[in-house]
Amino acid sequence: MTAKRNRRKQTRSLQERLTAFAENARERALSLPPGKEREMLLRRAKQNEVTSNLTDWLSTPVYPRRGG
């Protein structure tokens, strides 16, 4: 038996969702005492920022090289 996939229409771009998650995770992490949960939230926020930057970088148009 196959499981039914949850399909949802995304209203925001991937970069917007990743950035929003990173901001929320940082805010939650700052309200927590130092520890494993706080470090995990900060790590996930950093990963989402990097992913957002890479996605943005990969979606930029590529210009042909001069010369060779």
mmCIF file of C-alpha atoms in Angstrom:
data_model
loop_
_atom_site.group_PDB
_atom_site.id
_atom_site.type_symbol
_atom_site.label_atom_id
_atom_site.label_comp_id
_atom_site.label_asym_id
_atom_site.label_seq_id
_atom_site.Cartn_x
_atom_site.Cartn_y
_atom_site.Cartn_z
ATOM 1 C CA MET A 1 0.000 0.000 0.000
ATOM 2 C CA THR A 2 1.376 3.383 -0.934
ATOM 3 C CA ALA A 3 1.228 6.284 1.466
ATOM 4 C CA LYS A 4 -0.516 9.438 0.349
ATOM 5 C CA ARG A 5 1.836 12.366 -0.040
ATOM 6 C CA ASN A 6 1.012 15.614 1.666
ATOM 7 C CA ARG A 7 1.078 18.212 -1.066
ATOM 8 C CA ARG A 8 1.037 21.857 -0.208
ATOM 9 C CA LYS A 9 1.179 24.894 -2.443
ATOM 10 C CA GLN A 10 4.126 26.997 -1.339
ATOM 11 C CA THR A 11 3.315 30.694 -1.108
ATOM 12 C CA ARG A 12 6.845 31.844 -0.294
ATOM 13 C CA SER A 13 10.114 31.112 -2.060
ATOM 14 C CA LEU A 14 12.621 28.629 -0.681
ATOM 15 C CA GLN A 15 15.018 31.448 0.260
ATOM 16 C CA GLU A 16 12.284 33.259 2.190
ATOM 17 C CA ARG A 17 11.319 30.107 4.089
ATOM 18 C CA LEU A 18 14.930 29.239 4.926
ATOM 19 C CA THR A 19 15.675 32.790 6.087
ATOM 20 C CA ALA A 20 12.527 32.920 8.217
ATOM 21 C CA PHE A 21 13.371 29.599 9.842
ATOM 22 C CA ALA A 22 16.920 30.790 10.586
ATOM 23 C CA GLU A 23 15.659 34.016 12.184
ATOM 24 C CA ASN A 24 13.091 32.165 14.309
ATOM 25 C CA ALA A 25 15.645 29.552 15.388
ATOM 26 C CA ARG A 26 18.114 32.260 16.440
ATOM 27 C CA GLU A 27 15.447 34.083 18.457
ATOM 28 C CA ARG A 28 14.439 30.846 20.212
ATOM 29 C CA ALA A 29 18.087 29.940 20.841
ATOM 30 C CA LEU A 30 18.779 33.301 22.492
ATOM 31 C CA SER A 31 15.946 32.694 24.955
ATOM 32 C CA LEU A 32 17.390 29.315 26.007
ATOM 33 C CA PRO A 33 20.184 28.740 28.530
ATOM 34 C CA PRO A 34 23.500 27.469 27.134
ATOM 35 C CA GLY A 35 23.256 23.796 26.323
ATOM 36 C CA LYS A 36 22.696 21.144 23.711
ATOM 37 C CA GLU A 37 19.284 22.389 22.520
ATOM 38 C CA ARG A 38 20.563 25.958 22.065
ATOM 39 C CA GLU A 39 23.604 24.762 20.108
ATOM 40 C CA MET A 40 21.391 22.598 17.894
ATOM 41 C CA LEU A 41 19.113 25.557 17.081
ATOM 42 C CA LEU A 42 22.087 27.794 16.267
ATOM 43 C CA ARG A 43 23.603 25.083 14.056
ATOM 44 C CA ARG A 44 20.310 24.601 12.165
ATOM 45 C CA ALA A 45 19.992 28.385 11.719
ATOM 46 C CA LYS A 46 23.499 28.553 10.240
ATOM 47 C CA GLN A 47 22.781 25.588 7.937
ATOM 48 C CA ASN A 48 19.619 27.236 6.656
ATOM 49 C CA GLU A 49 21.435 30.520 6.001
ATOM 50 C CA VAL A 50 24.151 28.709 4.056
ATOM 51 C CA THR A 51 21.550 26.743 2.098
ATOM 52 C CA SER A 52 19.679 29.953 1.284
ATOM 53 C CA ASN A 53 22.880 31.608 0.077
ATOM 54 C CA LEU A 54 23.828 28.589 -2.050
ATOM 55 C CA THR A 55 20.363 28.391 -3.581
ATOM 56 C CA ASP A 56 20.523 32.082 -4.399
ATOM 57 C CA TRP A 57 24.024 31.707 -5.860
ATOM 58 C CA LEU A 58 23.014 28.711 -7.988
ATOM 59 C CA SER A 59 19.973 30.511 -9.365
ATOM 60 C CA THR A 60 21.951 33.498 -10.667
ATOM 61 C CA PRO A 61 22.425 33.637 -14.441
ATOM 62 C CA VAL A 62 25.740 32.366 -15.756
ATOM 63 C CA TYR A 63 27.642 34.672 -18.051
ATOM 64 C CA PRO A 64 30.007 33.288 -20.704
ATOM 65 C CA ARG A 65 33.740 33.685 -20.107
ATOM 66 C CA ARG A 66 35.761 36.071 -22.230
ATOM 67 C CA GLY A 67 38.592 34.816 -24.312
ATOM 68 C CA GLY A 68 38.964 31.131 -24.299
#
